[in-house]
Amino acid sequence: MAIRVGFQKSGITPEDHRHYASTAIPPAAALTSTSGLTTAGGALVSTGAMTATISAFRATIQGTSNSLQSAYPFVNDATAAITITDGHATLPRQDLVVAQVRDNPYDSSGQQDGRIYVVAGTAAASPVAPPVPTSAIPLWEVRVNAGANAGNGGVVWGSALTDRRTYTGWSRIDTGAWTSYTPTWTASGGGASLGNGTLAGRWMRVGRLITVRTTLVLGSTTSAGSGYWSFSVPVVGATTTAGQAGLGSALATDAGVGVHHGVAMVGSAEAVVIAFSNAEDTPWGPASGPITWGNGDSCTLMVSYEGAT
């Protein structure tokens, strides 16, 4: 069949129905859909030395026995029991728990059903999980140590599992909200004192991307200290080979005179942000400017960087 139109006439086939339903599923290619769980679920919970259950879930499973097979909705509406076979006498094994659709017109299985079962891996010194079968999705890998059986403790469930579940749904990253914090302001040579000045910070995160803004406004009793300045950030920067976790912009405002632009930086594994003028290697502060800091002057730094956590 070249053209399929849904909800139009009688006589449509199960294959037609799957193609119609698949128009609402995230695609993998022109006529295939993305396989995976469509909801949370599918947790593996041990129930014995060699047994476990898989919790309820819904999934989409793309048929892979035929190019026109399309995708199947798969529902596990209760817990499904699985059993791990005894381990090899001397070598470990990596098993794979899968959810599979069998459809005899396409795969010659003689069955038309769905199942959750364990595909036993090959015992080896460095075992790997077996390939995912046709028309199936992986759920969990299970490490089966040499000699494992119900009589000697069985599978070490606490360390044996690798989560192989994937999801088909669209996701939204919650960026959270801007949060206020008070940075710690430090002069490398000491002597920094806020006095009647103001110091404020705001920050937010998206995953491990941290964005920070700090602003220092010097007052008439503020002491700038000596050396160069640094301002604490709420999340330590990631350790990187480049030497910095992230870069941003810096603005020094000389009250009544003008502004100076620079670069803000959070260094690799550092918990502070500092500022540099272009083509300079000394951070901003009383020792290096870029202005003679005094009453009414301000220093604003804004930087996005990779957080260590």
mmCIF file of C-alpha atoms in Angstrom:
data_model
loop_
_atom_site.group_PDB
_atom_site.id
_atom_site.type_symbol
_atom_site.label_atom_id
_atom_site.label_comp_id
_atom_site.label_asym_id
_atom_site.label_seq_id
_atom_site.Cartn_x
_atom_site.Cartn_y
_atom_site.Cartn_z
ATOM 1 C CA MET A 1 0.000 0.000 0.000
ATOM 2 C CA ALA A 2 1.347 3.420 -0.933
ATOM 3 C CA ILE A 3 -1.169 5.795 0.710
ATOM 4 C CA ARG A 4 -2.844 5.233 4.092
ATOM 5 C CA VAL A 5 -5.553 7.577 5.410
ATOM 6 C CA GLY A 6 -6.968 7.016 8.881
ATOM 7 C CA PHE A 7 -10.568 7.152 10.131
ATOM 8 C CA GLN A 8 -12.033 7.112 6.650
ATOM 9 C CA LYS A 9 -13.353 3.678 5.726
ATOM 10 C CA SER A 10 -13.750 0.128 6.989
ATOM 11 C CA GLY A 11 -11.366 -2.692 6.233
ATOM 12 C CA ILE A 12 -8.200 -1.147 7.600
ATOM 13 C CA THR A 13 -5.604 -3.530 9.001
ATOM 14 C CA PRO A 14 -3.729 -3.662 12.333
ATOM 15 C CA GLU A 15 -0.693 -2.391 10.429
ATOM 16 C CA ASP A 16 -2.750 0.588 9.244
ATOM 17 C CA HIS A 17 -3.816 1.325 12.819
ATOM 18 C CA ARG A 18 -0.205 1.291 14.009
ATOM 19 C CA HIS A 19 0.856 3.717 11.294
ATOM 20 C CA TYR A 20 -2.000 6.086 12.131
ATOM 21 C CA ALA A 21 -1.212 6.022 15.856
ATOM 22 C CA SER A 22 2.492 6.514 15.162
ATOM 23 C CA THR A 23 1.877 9.957 13.700
ATOM 24 C CA ALA A 24 1.608 11.188 17.313
ATOM 25 C CA ILE A 25 4.828 9.488 18.466
ATOM 26 C CA PRO A 26 8.274 11.148 18.180
ATOM 27 C CA PRO A 27 9.757 9.855 14.907
ATOM 28 C CA ALA A 28 13.053 8.065 14.369
ATOM 29 C CA ALA A 29 12.852 8.159 10.558
ATOM 30 C CA ALA A 30 10.240 8.624 7.843
ATOM 31 C CA LEU A 31 8.269 5.463 8.693
ATOM 32 C CA THR A 32 9.641 4.500 12.096
ATOM 33 C CA SER A 33 9.072 5.762 15.614
ATOM 34 C CA THR A 34 11.295 6.308 18.627
ATOM 35 C CA SER A 35 11.199 3.305 20.936
ATOM 36 C CA GLY A 36 11.204 3.647 24.699
ATOM 37 C CA LEU A 37 9.102 4.186 27.779
ATOM 38 C CA THR A 38 6.410 6.831 27.427
ATOM 39 C CA THR A 39 5.951 7.225 31.188
ATOM 40 C CA ALA A 40 7.960 6.719 34.340
ATOM 41 C CA GLY A 41 8.064 3.127 35.551
ATOM 42 C CA GLY A 42 9.826 -0.086 34.665
ATOM 43 C CA ALA A 43 11.772 -0.159 37.931
ATOM 44 C CA LEU A 44 13.555 -3.405 38.791
ATOM 45 C CA VAL A 45 13.038 -4.592 42.371
ATOM 46 C CA SER A 46 14.726 -7.735 43.661
ATOM 47 C CA THR A 47 12.460 -10.317 45.289
ATOM 48 C CA GLY A 48 14.981 -13.081 45.900
ATOM 49 C CA ALA A 49 18.521 -14.236 45.253
ATOM 50 C CA MET A 50 17.836 -14.826 41.547
ATOM 51 C CA THR A 51 14.424 -13.212 41.069
ATOM 52 C CA ALA A 52 13.042 -9.712 40.616
ATOM 53 C CA THR A 53 10.032 -7.800 39.370
ATOM 54 C CA ILE A 54 9.604 -5.027 36.808
ATOM 55 C CA SER A 55 7.084 -2.366 37.817
ATOM 56 C CA ALA A 56 4.235 -1.147 35.623
ATOM 57 C CA PHE A 57 5.010 1.064 32.630
ATOM 58 C CA ARG A 58 3.871 2.067 29.171
ATOM 59 C CA ALA A 59 6.158 2.070 26.164
ATOM 60 C CA THR A 60 6.401 2.367 22.411
ATOM 61 C CA ILE A 61 8.243 -0.441 20.634
ATOM 62 C CA GLN A 62 9.155 -0.041 16.974
ATOM 63 C CA GLY A 63 8.797 -3.269 15.034
ATOM 64 C CA THR A 64 12.103 -4.197 13.411
ATOM 65 C CA SER A 65 11.242 -7.383 11.524
ATOM 66 C CA ASN A 66 9.746 -5.528 8.546
ATOM 67 C CA SER A 67 10.232 -2.013 7.186
ATOM 68 C CA LEU A 68 6.459 -1.341 7.220
ATOM 69 C CA GLN A 69 5.745 -2.946 10.601
ATOM 70 C CA SER A 70 5.462 0.409 12.409
ATOM 71 C CA ALA A 71 5.365 0.862 16.201
ATOM 72 C CA TYR A 72 3.394 -0.959 18.895
ATOM 73 C CA PRO A 73 1.984 0.457 22.124
ATOM 74 C CA PHE A 74 3.191 -1.791 24.964
ATOM 75 C CA VAL A 75 1.601 -1.731 28.432
ATOM 76 C CA ASN A 76 2.771 -3.587 31.523
ATOM 77 C CA ASP A 77 -0.130 -2.856 33.890
ATOM 78 C CA ALA A 78 1.251 -4.709 36.937
ATOM 79 C CA THR A 79 4.544 -6.102 38.187
ATOM 80 C CA ALA A 80 6.175 -8.646 35.884
ATOM 81 C CA ALA A 81 8.366 -11.352 37.422
ATOM 82 C CA ILE A 82 11.763 -12.282 35.991
ATOM 83 C CA THR A 83 14.226 -15.023 36.914
ATOM 84 C CA ILE A 84 17.990 -14.958 36.382
ATOM 85 C CA THR A 85 19.583 -18.290 35.493
ATOM 86 C CA ASP A 86 22.483 -19.549 37.593
ATOM 87 C CA GLY A 87 25.891 -18.077 36.910
ATOM 88 C CA HIS A 88 28.719 -19.793 35.032
ATOM 89 C CA ALA A 89 31.038 -21.804 37.253
ATOM 90 C CA THR A 90 34.115 -19.617 36.724
ATOM 91 C CA LEU A 91 33.175 -16.577 34.601
ATOM 92 C CA PRO A 92 30.792 -13.623 35.078
ATOM 93 C CA ARG A 93 27.931 -12.839 32.710
ATOM 94 C CA GLN A 94 25.971 -9.727 31.725
ATOM 95 C CA ASP A 95 22.259 -10.392 31.147
ATOM 96 C CA LEU A 96 19.751 -8.059 29.500
ATOM 97 C CA VAL A 97 16.136 -7.543 30.592
ATOM 98 C CA VAL A 98 13.944 -6.499 27.659
ATOM 99 C CA ALA A 99 10.351 -5.803 26.703
ATOM 100 C CA GLN A 100 9.495 -7.375 23.353
ATOM 101 C CA VAL A 101 6.598 -7.539 20.924
ATOM 102 C CA ARG A 102 6.119 -10.746 18.938
ATOM 103 C CA ASP A 103 3.934 -10.562 15.821
ATOM 104 C CA ASN A 104 3.848 -13.742 13.780
ATOM 105 C CA PRO A 105 3.024 -12.274 10.351
ATOM 106 C CA TYR A 106 6.338 -10.410 10.517
ATOM 107 C CA ASP A 107 8.770 -12.390 12.688
ATOM 108 C CA SER A 108 7.701 -16.040 12.186
ATOM 109 C CA SER A 109 7.610 -16.447 15.966
ATOM 110 C CA GLY A 110 4.258 -18.206 15.962
ATOM 111 C CA GLN A 111 3.130 -15.685 18.599
ATOM 112 C CA GLN A 112 1.222 -12.432 18.740
ATOM 113 C CA ASP A 113 1.931 -11.007 22.173
ATOM 114 C CA GLY A 114 4.218 -8.943 24.328
ATOM 115 C CA ARG A 115 6.607 -10.162 26.996
ATOM 116 C CA ILE A 116 9.262 -9.066 29.480
ATOM 117 C CA TYR A 117 12.102 -11.529 29.763
ATOM 118 C CA VAL A 118 15.804 -11.997 30.392
ATOM 119 C CA VAL A 119 18.255 -12.490 27.531
ATOM 120 C CA ALA A 120 21.212 -14.341 29.021
ATOM 121 C CA GLY A 121 24.616 -13.013 28.050
ATOM 122 C CA THR A 122 27.754 -14.998 27.275
ATOM 123 C CA ALA A 123 30.027 -15.723 30.225
ATOM 124 C CA ALA A 124 33.450 -14.147 29.753
ATOM 125 C CA ALA A 125 36.289 -12.569 31.685
ATOM 126 C CA SER A 126 34.968 -9.146 30.592
ATOM 127 C CA PRO A 127 31.330 -9.855 29.739
ATOM 128 C CA VAL A 128 29.110 -7.559 27.689
ATOM 129 C CA ALA A 129 25.342 -7.503 27.406
ATOM 130 C CA PRO A 130 23.805 -9.397 24.479
ATOM 131 C CA PRO A 131 22.271 -7.483 21.548
ATOM 132 C CA VAL A 132 18.713 -6.209 21.885
ATOM 133 C CA PRO A 133 16.368 -8.690 20.140
ATOM 134 C CA THR A 134 14.113 -7.687 17.248
ATOM 135 C CA SER A 135 11.122 -5.502 18.098
ATOM 136 C CA ALA A 136 12.295 -4.990 21.679
ATOM 137 C CA ILE A 137 13.566 -2.295 24.037
ATOM 138 C CA PRO A 138 16.206 -2.775 26.737
ATOM 139 C CA LEU A 139 15.222 -2.153 30.349
ATOM 140 C CA TRP A 140 18.073 -3.310 32.569
ATOM 141 C CA GLU A 141 21.434 -5.046 32.471
ATOM 142 C CA VAL A 142 22.126 -7.490 35.297
ATOM 143 C CA ARG A 143 25.630 -8.590 36.274
ATOM 144 C CA VAL A 144 25.687 -12.285 37.181
ATOM 145 C CA ASN A 145 28.861 -13.195 39.017
ATOM 146 C CA ALA A 146 30.606 -16.512 38.522
ATOM 147 C CA GLY A 147 28.914 -19.268 40.492
ATOM 148 C CA ALA A 148 25.905 -17.135 41.440
ATOM 149 C CA ASN A 149 22.867 -19.177 42.464
ATOM 150 C CA ALA A 150 20.091 -19.146 45.035
ATOM 151 C CA GLY A 151 22.160 -21.202 47.460
ATOM 152 C CA ASN A 152 25.097 -18.812 47.790
ATOM 153 C CA GLY A 153 23.480 -15.381 47.797
ATOM 154 C CA GLY A 154 22.729 -15.118 44.094
ATOM 155 C CA VAL A 155 22.866 -11.809 42.242
ATOM 156 C CA VAL A 156 24.464 -8.928 44.151
ATOM 157 C CA TRP A 157 21.522 -6.662 43.385
ATOM 158 C CA GLY A 158 22.993 -3.570 45.014
ATOM 159 C CA SER A 159 25.786 -3.336 42.430
ATOM 160 C CA ALA A 160 24.584 -5.587 39.609
ATOM 161 C CA LEU A 161 22.203 -3.257 37.776
ATOM 162 C CA THR A 162 22.715 -0.905 34.837
ATOM 163 C CA ASP A 163 19.678 1.143 33.825
ATOM 164 C CA ARG A 164 19.064 0.856 30.074
ATOM 165 C CA ARG A 165 15.626 2.512 29.991
ATOM 166 C CA THR A 166 15.081 5.304 27.473
ATOM 167 C CA TYR A 167 12.091 7.588 27.089
ATOM 168 C CA THR A 168 10.156 8.845 24.079
ATOM 169 C CA GLY A 169 8.444 11.884 25.540
ATOM 170 C CA TRP A 170 9.482 15.465 25.027
ATOM 171 C CA SER A 171 11.243 16.886 28.056
ATOM 172 C CA ARG A 172 11.382 20.353 29.555
ATOM 173 C CA ILE A 173 14.374 21.585 31.498
ATOM 174 C CA ASP A 174 13.259 23.537 34.526
ATOM 175 C CA THR A 175 15.525 26.559 34.705
ATOM 176 C CA GLY A 176 14.380 27.404 38.193
ATOM 177 C CA ALA A 177 14.410 31.032 39.273
ATOM 178 C CA TRP A 178 16.983 33.689 39.896
ATOM 179 C CA THR A 179 18.134 33.444 43.505
ATOM 180 C CA SER A 180 19.741 36.225 45.506
ATOM 181 C CA TYR A 181 22.951 35.649 47.445
ATOM 182 C CA THR A 182 25.599 37.816 49.082
ATOM 183 C CA PRO A 183 29.044 37.199 47.567
ATOM 184 C CA THR A 184 32.167 37.232 49.684
ATOM 185 C CA TRP A 185 34.372 40.073 48.417
ATOM 186 C CA THR A 186 38.104 39.607 48.901
ATOM 187 C CA ALA A 187 41.195 41.664 48.076
ATOM 188 C CA SER A 188 44.269 39.484 47.523
ATOM 189 C CA GLY A 189 46.407 41.841 49.601
ATOM 190 C CA GLY A 190 43.769 42.198 52.304
ATOM 191 C CA GLY A 191 42.035 45.264 53.645
ATOM 192 C CA ALA A 192 38.768 45.127 51.677
ATOM 193 C CA SER A 193 35.895 46.517 53.756
ATOM 194 C CA LEU A 194 32.414 47.252 52.433
ATOM 195 C CA GLY A 195 31.584 50.078 54.844
ATOM 196 C CA ASN A 196 28.519 51.909 53.550
ATOM 197 C CA GLY A 197 28.855 50.402 50.073
ATOM 198 C CA THR A 198 26.573 47.702 48.681
ATOM 199 C CA LEU A 199 27.330 44.188 47.462
ATOM 200 C CA ALA A 200 24.760 41.873 45.911
ATOM 201 C CA GLY A 201 24.608 38.755 43.787
ATOM 202 C CA ARG A 202 22.048 36.775 41.801
ATOM 203 C CA TRP A 203 22.382 33.321 40.291
ATOM 204 C CA MET A 204 20.484 30.535 38.532
ATOM 205 C CA ARG A 205 21.198 27.120 37.057
ATOM 206 C CA VAL A 206 20.116 24.959 34.110
ATOM 207 C CA GLY A 207 21.492 21.507 34.824
ATOM 208 C CA ARG A 208 25.165 22.170 35.514
ATOM 209 C CA LEU A 209 25.219 25.492 33.656
ATOM 210 C CA ILE A 210 25.510 28.193 36.313
ATOM 211 C CA THR A 211 24.915 31.893 35.606
ATOM 212 C CA VAL A 212 26.017 34.462 38.187
ATOM 213 C CA ARG A 213 25.830 38.256 38.416
ATOM 214 C CA THR A 214 27.625 40.220 41.149
ATOM 215 C CA THR A 215 27.603 43.981 41.694
ATOM 216 C CA LEU A 216 29.795 45.981 44.077
ATOM 217 C CA VAL A 217 29.057 49.690 44.587
ATOM 218 C CA LEU A 218 31.662 51.490 46.652
ATOM 219 C CA GLY A 219 30.516 53.950 49.310
ATOM 220 C CA SER A 220 32.267 56.832 51.032
ATOM 221 C CA THR A 221 33.539 54.537 53.812
ATOM 222 C CA THR A 222 34.373 51.539 51.608
ATOM 223 C CA SER A 223 37.985 50.373 51.680
ATOM 224 C CA ALA A 224 39.112 48.836 48.380
ATOM 225 C CA GLY A 225 42.014 46.997 50.024
ATOM 226 C CA SER A 226 45.099 46.082 48.037
ATOM 227 C CA GLY A 227 45.980 43.629 45.293
ATOM 228 C CA TYR A 228 43.194 42.268 43.111
ATOM 229 C CA TRP A 229 39.553 41.449 43.818
ATOM 230 C CA SER A 230 37.580 38.221 43.745
ATOM 231 C CA PHE A 231 33.926 37.488 44.448
ATOM 232 C CA SER A 232 32.599 34.135 45.634
ATOM 233 C CA VAL A 233 30.192 32.151 43.452
ATOM 234 C CA PRO A 234 27.515 29.785 44.823
ATOM 235 C CA VAL A 235 28.711 26.682 42.942
ATOM 236 C CA VAL A 236 32.341 25.633 42.485
ATOM 237 C CA GLY A 237 33.484 25.593 38.864
ATOM 238 C CA ALA A 238 34.126 22.282 37.129
ATOM 239 C CA THR A 239 37.651 20.981 36.738
ATOM 240 C CA THR A 240 38.672 21.574 33.115
ATOM 241 C CA THR A 241 41.811 21.240 31.028
ATOM 242 C CA ALA A 242 41.219 24.695 29.529
ATOM 243 C CA GLY A 243 41.958 26.426 32.822
ATOM 244 C CA GLN A 244 38.555 28.036 33.190
ATOM 245 C CA ALA A 245 35.056 26.766 33.861
ATOM 246 C CA GLY A 246 33.421 29.710 32.111
ATOM 247 C CA LEU A 247 33.766 33.272 30.843
ATOM 248 C CA GLY A 248 31.539 36.325 30.872
ATOM 249 C CA SER A 249 31.598 40.106 30.877
ATOM 250 C CA ALA A 250 32.782 42.720 33.355
ATOM 251 C CA LEU A 251 31.841 46.382 33.650
ATOM 252 C CA ALA A 252 33.684 48.973 35.756
ATOM 253 C CA THR A 253 31.786 52.247 36.132
ATOM 254 C CA ASP A 254 33.836 55.307 37.079
ATOM 255 C CA ALA A 255 31.190 57.573 38.624
ATOM 256 C CA GLY A 256 30.670 60.674 36.523
ATOM 257 C CA VAL A 257 33.466 59.732 34.109
ATOM 258 C CA GLY A 258 32.703 56.632 32.041
ATOM 259 C CA VAL A 259 32.773 52.858 31.864
ATOM 260 C CA HIS A 260 35.402 50.213 31.188
ATOM 261 C CA HIS A 261 34.699 46.770 29.752
ATOM 262 C CA GLY A 262 36.467 43.532 30.549
ATOM 263 C CA VAL A 263 36.166 39.764 30.857
ATOM 264 C CA ALA A 264 34.846 37.873 33.897
ATOM 265 C CA MET A 265 36.178 34.367 34.578
ATOM 266 C CA VAL A 266 35.525 31.446 36.888
ATOM 267 C CA GLY A 267 38.663 29.331 36.885
ATOM 268 C CA SER A 268 38.890 25.556 36.762
ATOM 269 C CA ALA A 269 37.796 24.121 40.147
ATOM 270 C CA GLU A 270 37.576 27.671 41.541
ATOM 271 C CA ALA A 271 34.833 29.111 43.758
ATOM 272 C CA VAL A 272 35.358 32.764 42.806
ATOM 273 C CA VAL A 273 34.874 35.042 39.812
ATOM 274 C CA ILE A 274 37.502 37.624 38.835
ATOM 275 C CA ALA A 275 37.727 40.247 36.081
ATOM 276 C CA PHE A 276 40.411 41.202 33.555
ATOM 277 C CA SER A 277 40.784 44.007 31.068
ATOM 278 C CA ASN A 278 41.330 42.943 27.472
ATOM 279 C CA ALA A 279 44.956 41.951 26.773
ATOM 280 C CA GLU A 280 45.806 42.180 30.496
ATOM 281 C CA ASP A 281 46.769 39.284 32.757
ATOM 282 C CA THR A 282 46.262 41.006 36.120
ATOM 283 C CA PRO A 283 42.749 40.873 37.588
ATOM 284 C CA TRP A 284 40.860 44.045 38.410
ATOM 285 C CA GLY A 285 41.373 45.673 41.786
ATOM 286 C CA PRO A 286 43.215 48.521 43.496
ATOM 287 C CA ALA A 287 46.548 47.328 42.103
ATOM 288 C CA SER A 288 45.468 47.162 38.470
ATOM 289 C CA GLY A 289 42.417 49.353 37.924
ATOM 290 C CA PRO A 290 41.015 49.685 35.356
ATOM 291 C CA ILE A 291 39.955 52.798 37.307
ATOM 292 C CA THR A 292 40.975 54.432 40.556
ATOM 293 C CA TRP A 293 38.253 52.950 42.712
ATOM 294 C CA GLY A 294 36.343 55.402 44.889
ATOM 295 C CA ASN A 295 32.982 56.527 46.213
ATOM 296 C CA GLY A 296 30.130 55.824 43.770
ATOM 297 C CA ASP A 297 32.169 53.564 41.487
ATOM 298 C CA SER A 298 30.830 50.094 40.719
ATOM 299 C CA CYS A 299 32.059 46.723 39.480
ATOM 300 C CA THR A 300 29.569 44.331 37.869
ATOM 301 C CA LEU A 301 30.531 40.828 36.732
ATOM 302 C CA MET A 302 28.286 38.393 34.868
ATOM 303 C CA VAL A 303 29.464 34.932 33.927
ATOM 304 C CA SER A 304 28.073 31.572 32.822
ATOM 305 C CA TYR A 305 30.154 28.529 33.662
ATOM 306 C CA GLU A 306 30.105 24.769 34.099
ATOM 307 C CA GLY A 307 29.509 23.821 37.713
ATOM 308 C CA ALA A 308 31.286 20.951 39.411
ATOM 309 C CA THR A 309 27.880 19.720 40.578
#
